[in-house]
mmCIF file of C-alpha atoms and ligand atoms in Angstrom:
data_model
loop_
_atom_site.group_PDB
_atom_site.id
_atom_site.type_symbol
_atom_site.label_atom_id
_atom_site.label_comp_id
_atom_site.label_asym_id
_atom_site.label_seq_id
_atom_site.Cartn_x
_atom_site.Cartn_y
_atom_site.Cartn_z
ATOM 1 C CA UNK A 1 68.256 27.184 -56.464
ATOM 2 C CA UNK A 2 70.757 26.952 -53.623
ATOM 3 C CA UNK A 3 69.873 28.708 -50.423
ATOM 4 C CA UNK A 4 72.504 30.168 -48.127
ATOM 5 C CA UNK A 5 72.097 29.455 -44.431
ATOM 6 C CA UNK A 6 71.008 32.991 -43.792
ATOM 7 C CA UNK A 7 68.159 32.937 -46.299
ATOM 8 C CA UNK A 8 64.719 32.455 -44.876
ATOM 9 C CA UNK A 9 62.801 30.039 -47.031
ATOM 10 C CA UNK A 10 59.716 29.319 -44.963
ATOM 11 C CA UNK A 11 57.984 32.612 -45.404
ATOM 12 C CA UNK A 12 57.013 34.931 -48.178
ATOM 13 C CA UNK A 13 59.513 37.556 -49.144
ATOM 14 C CA UNK A 14 57.590 40.640 -50.133
ATOM 15 C CA UNK A 15 59.757 42.889 -52.302
ATOM 16 C CA UNK A 16 59.060 46.601 -51.974
ATOM 17 C CA UNK A 17 55.815 46.009 -50.146
ATOM 18 C CA UNK A 18 54.423 47.072 -46.817
ATOM 19 C CA UNK A 19 52.723 45.090 -44.112
ATOM 20 C CA UNK A 20 48.976 45.772 -44.003
ATOM 21 C CA UNK A 21 48.990 44.866 -40.278
ATOM 22 C CA UNK A 22 50.770 48.038 -39.169
ATOM 23 C CA UNK A 23 50.542 51.679 -40.284
ATOM 24 C CA UNK A 24 52.825 52.556 -43.196
ATOM 25 C CA UNK A 25 54.640 55.267 -41.288
ATOM 26 C CA UNK A 26 55.477 52.921 -38.384
ATOM 27 C CA UNK A 27 56.634 50.217 -40.787
ATOM 28 C CA UNK A 28 58.812 52.751 -42.589
ATOM 29 C CA UNK A 29 60.367 54.002 -39.340
ATOM 30 C CA UNK A 30 61.061 50.470 -38.095
ATOM 31 C CA UNK A 31 62.829 49.694 -41.356
ATOM 32 C CA UNK A 32 64.827 52.909 -41.691
ATOM 33 C CA UNK A 33 65.992 52.855 -38.078
ATOM 34 C CA UNK A 34 67.091 49.194 -38.329
ATOM 35 C CA UNK A 35 69.075 49.979 -41.484
ATOM 36 C CA UNK A 36 70.673 53.044 -39.889
ATOM 37 C CA UNK A 37 71.455 51.191 -36.655
ATOM 38 C CA UNK A 38 73.930 48.990 -38.556
ATOM 39 C CA UNK A 39 76.264 51.990 -38.393
ATOM 40 C CA UNK A 40 76.350 51.555 -34.607
ATOM 41 C CA UNK A 41 77.603 47.969 -34.859
ATOM 42 C CA UNK A 42 80.890 47.102 -33.165
ATOM 43 C CA UNK A 43 81.837 44.030 -35.180
ATOM 44 C CA UNK A 44 85.590 44.093 -35.958
ATOM 45 C CA UNK A 45 85.804 40.275 -35.754
ATOM 46 C CA UNK A 46 82.925 38.994 -37.864
ATOM 47 C CA UNK A 47 82.463 42.201 -39.898
ATOM 48 C CA UNK A 48 78.794 41.187 -39.865
ATOM 49 C CA UNK A 49 76.805 44.288 -38.988
ATOM 50 C CA UNK A 50 73.287 43.957 -37.649
ATOM 51 C CA UNK A 51 70.858 46.724 -36.726
ATOM 52 C CA UNK A 52 67.650 46.324 -34.760
ATOM 53 C CA UNK A 53 64.614 48.464 -33.952
ATOM 54 C CA UNK A 54 62.034 47.703 -31.277
ATOM 55 C CA UNK A 55 58.575 49.263 -31.270
ATOM 56 C CA UNK A 56 57.428 49.405 -27.647
ATOM 57 C CA UNK A 57 53.819 49.149 -26.490
ATOM 58 C CA UNK A 58 53.903 52.908 -25.939
ATOM 59 C CA UNK A 59 54.977 53.436 -29.582
ATOM 60 C CA UNK A 60 58.558 54.356 -28.864
ATOM 61 C CA UNK A 61 61.381 53.222 -31.114
ATOM 62 C CA UNK A 62 64.523 51.830 -29.508
ATOM 63 C CA UNK A 63 67.511 50.786 -31.599
ATOM 64 C CA UNK A 64 70.473 48.507 -31.045
ATOM 65 C CA UNK A 65 73.373 46.922 -32.900
ATOM 66 C CA UNK A 66 75.636 43.931 -32.322
ATOM 67 C CA UNK A 67 78.586 44.467 -29.993
ATOM 68 C CA UNK A 68 81.457 41.984 -30.263
ATOM 69 C CA UNK A 69 84.410 41.189 -28.028
ATOM 70 C CA UNK A 70 88.012 39.964 -28.378
ATOM 71 C CA UNK A 71 86.750 37.026 -26.346
ATOM 72 C CA UNK A 72 84.431 35.989 -29.170
ATOM 73 C CA UNK A 73 81.801 34.352 -26.992
ATOM 74 C CA UNK A 74 81.137 37.733 -25.407
ATOM 75 C CA UNK A 75 79.394 39.016 -28.546
ATOM 76 C CA UNK A 76 75.945 40.480 -28.003
ATOM 77 C CA UNK A 77 73.516 40.449 -30.922
ATOM 78 C CA UNK A 78 71.727 43.569 -32.123
ATOM 79 C CA UNK A 79 68.375 42.199 -30.944
ATOM 80 C CA UNK A 80 69.545 41.673 -27.384
ATOM 81 C CA UNK A 81 71.313 45.042 -27.296
ATOM 82 C CA UNK A 82 68.036 46.739 -28.252
ATOM 83 C CA UNK A 83 65.998 44.600 -25.853
ATOM 84 C CA UNK A 84 68.253 45.362 -22.887
ATOM 85 C CA UNK A 85 68.120 49.071 -23.707
ATOM 86 C CA UNK A 86 64.313 48.969 -23.942
ATOM 87 C CA UNK A 87 63.765 46.995 -20.746
ATOM 88 C CA UNK A 88 66.123 49.162 -18.705
ATOM 89 C CA UNK A 89 64.286 52.205 -20.050
ATOM 90 C CA UNK A 90 61.062 50.791 -18.613
ATOM 91 C CA UNK A 91 59.566 49.038 -21.675
ATOM 92 C CA UNK A 92 58.911 45.342 -21.263
ATOM 93 C CA UNK A 93 56.123 44.703 -23.778
ATOM 94 C CA UNK A 94 56.959 45.143 -27.429
ATOM 95 C CA UNK A 95 54.727 45.511 -30.494
ATOM 96 C CA UNK A 96 57.248 44.704 -33.223
ATOM 97 C CA UNK A 97 60.926 44.094 -33.887
ATOM 98 C CA UNK A 98 62.876 44.794 -37.070
ATOM 99 C CA UNK A 99 66.388 43.724 -37.990
ATOM 100 C CA UNK A 100 68.655 44.501 -40.921
ATOM 101 C CA UNK A 101 72.011 43.147 -42.050
ATOM 102 C CA UNK A 102 74.403 43.993 -44.904
ATOM 103 C CA UNK A 103 73.183 40.971 -46.864
ATOM 104 C CA UNK A 104 71.197 41.058 -50.086
ATOM 105 C CA UNK A 105 68.934 38.369 -48.585
ATOM 106 C CA UNK A 106 67.009 38.462 -45.302
ATOM 107 C CA UNK A 107 68.665 36.951 -42.203
ATOM 108 C CA UNK A 108 66.763 35.754 -39.161
ATOM 109 C CA UNK A 109 67.502 36.081 -35.421
ATOM 110 C CA UNK A 110 69.690 33.472 -33.730
ATOM 111 C CA UNK A 111 68.240 30.970 -31.261
ATOM 112 C CA UNK A 112 69.292 32.862 -28.139
ATOM 113 C CA UNK A 113 67.683 36.059 -29.424
ATOM 114 C CA UNK A 114 64.460 34.237 -30.336
ATOM 115 C CA UNK A 115 64.149 33.112 -26.732
ATOM 116 C CA UNK A 116 64.919 36.579 -25.371
ATOM 117 C CA UNK A 117 62.486 38.212 -27.824
ATOM 118 C CA UNK A 118 59.808 35.740 -26.745
ATOM 119 C CA UNK A 119 60.049 36.935 -23.136
ATOM 120 C CA UNK A 120 58.856 40.431 -24.088
ATOM 121 C CA UNK A 121 56.319 39.488 -26.733
ATOM 122 C CA UNK A 122 52.513 39.448 -26.407
ATOM 123 C CA UNK A 123 50.922 36.436 -24.700
ATOM 124 C CA UNK A 124 49.660 35.039 -28.022
ATOM 125 C CA UNK A 125 53.153 35.240 -29.527
ATOM 126 C CA UNK A 126 51.753 37.132 -32.500
ATOM 127 C CA UNK A 127 54.333 39.917 -32.364
ATOM 128 C CA UNK A 128 55.834 40.425 -35.833
ATOM 129 C CA UNK A 129 59.553 40.221 -36.509
ATOM 130 C CA UNK A 130 60.580 41.946 -39.734
ATOM 131 C CA UNK A 131 63.826 40.801 -41.314
ATOM 132 C CA UNK A 132 65.114 43.328 -43.832
ATOM 133 C CA UNK A 133 67.909 42.954 -46.307
ATOM 134 C CA UNK A 134 70.645 45.594 -46.634
ATOM 135 C CA UNK A 135 68.738 48.299 -48.489
ATOM 136 C CA UNK A 136 65.303 47.416 -47.180
ATOM 137 C CA UNK A 137 64.008 46.386 -50.608
ATOM 138 C CA UNK A 138 63.097 42.922 -49.274
ATOM 139 C CA UNK A 139 61.749 41.690 -45.998
ATOM 140 C CA UNK A 140 60.422 38.573 -44.357
ATOM 141 C CA UNK A 141 57.750 38.860 -41.689
ATOM 142 C CA UNK A 142 57.270 36.111 -39.130
ATOM 143 C CA UNK A 143 55.652 36.071 -35.715
ATOM 144 C CA UNK A 144 57.512 35.066 -32.558
ATOM 145 C CA UNK A 145 55.372 31.919 -32.379
ATOM 146 C CA UNK A 146 56.411 30.953 -35.896
ATOM 147 C CA UNK A 147 60.102 31.584 -35.236
ATOM 148 C CA UNK A 148 60.063 29.765 -31.903
ATOM 149 C CA UNK A 149 57.378 27.072 -31.837
ATOM 150 C CA UNK A 150 56.604 25.152 -28.617
ATOM 151 C CA UNK A 151 58.577 27.752 -26.716
ATOM 152 C CA UNK A 152 59.317 27.864 -23.008
ATOM 153 C CA UNK A 153 58.161 31.056 -21.334
ATOM 154 C CA UNK A 154 57.339 32.819 -18.072
ATOM 155 C CA UNK A 155 53.995 30.998 -17.656
ATOM 156 C CA UNK A 156 55.707 27.601 -17.649
ATOM 157 C CA UNK A 157 57.431 28.504 -14.384
ATOM 158 C CA UNK A 158 54.034 29.153 -12.775
ATOM 159 C CA UNK A 159 52.935 25.520 -13.077
ATOM 160 C CA UNK A 160 54.932 24.592 -9.961
ATOM 161 C CA UNK A 161 53.445 27.341 -7.774
HETATM 162 O O1 LIG B 201 70.416 37.818 -35.834
HETATM 163 C C1 LIG B 201 71.614 38.056 -35.602
HETATM 164 C C2 LIG B 201 72.644 37.205 -36.016
HETATM 165 C C3 LIG B 201 73.944 37.563 -35.713
HETATM 166 N N1 LIG B 201 74.197 38.716 -35.051
HETATM 167 C C4 LIG B 201 75.577 39.124 -34.789
HETATM 168 C C5 LIG B 201 76.326 38.349 -33.733
HETATM 169 C C6 LIG B 201 77.754 38.558 -34.192
HETATM 170 O O2 LIG B 201 78.217 39.817 -33.738
HETATM 171 C C7 LIG B 201 77.660 38.612 -35.699
HETATM 172 C C8 LIG B 201 78.035 37.321 -36.389
HETATM 173 O O3 LIG B 201 77.303 36.259 -35.891
HETATM 174 O O4 LIG B 201 76.320 38.963 -35.977
HETATM 175 C C9 LIG B 201 73.207 39.557 -34.645
HETATM 176 O O5 LIG B 201 73.442 40.601 -34.069
HETATM 177 N N2 LIG B 201 71.930 39.180 -34.915
HETATM 178 ZN ZN1 LIG B 202 71.152 36.658 -31.584
#
């Protein structure tokens, strides 16, 4: 089998199943809001729509989508759009993040987003990231620590103090 670059191969894809680690209703909302948020994408250049939902530590849902620019390097991913919205609304610890693209397979966050997600994760880096395909029939679940091993974080800056 040939894998496309956007397919995640290191983790189990669980078709049509829920995550026992979080309540069904929360899982469902994370998924549905990430799928719906793709409609908010401004992606005339890549035509690659991404939606994201963040579950904050106070159980609020905040959504985002990718926002591109004629100067291509100015593109902001869905994950960072949602994170910036959440943080500037006063939420800086997250419980879970979900993303969804138009692909049949599950795509994973880019390197920059992994680092930014890591900043607002729990100290143990156990926060789950759910990667849904287009219709939500498949997802991959990985923790921040799994997606970004040996990461650099806020505590590393403290070692010089
Ligand atoms: O995890 C990802 C990967 C890509 N993109 C966006 C950036 C750009 O707008 C488009 C193509 O890379 O998809 C995201 O929003 N999230
Ligand atoms: Zn990104």
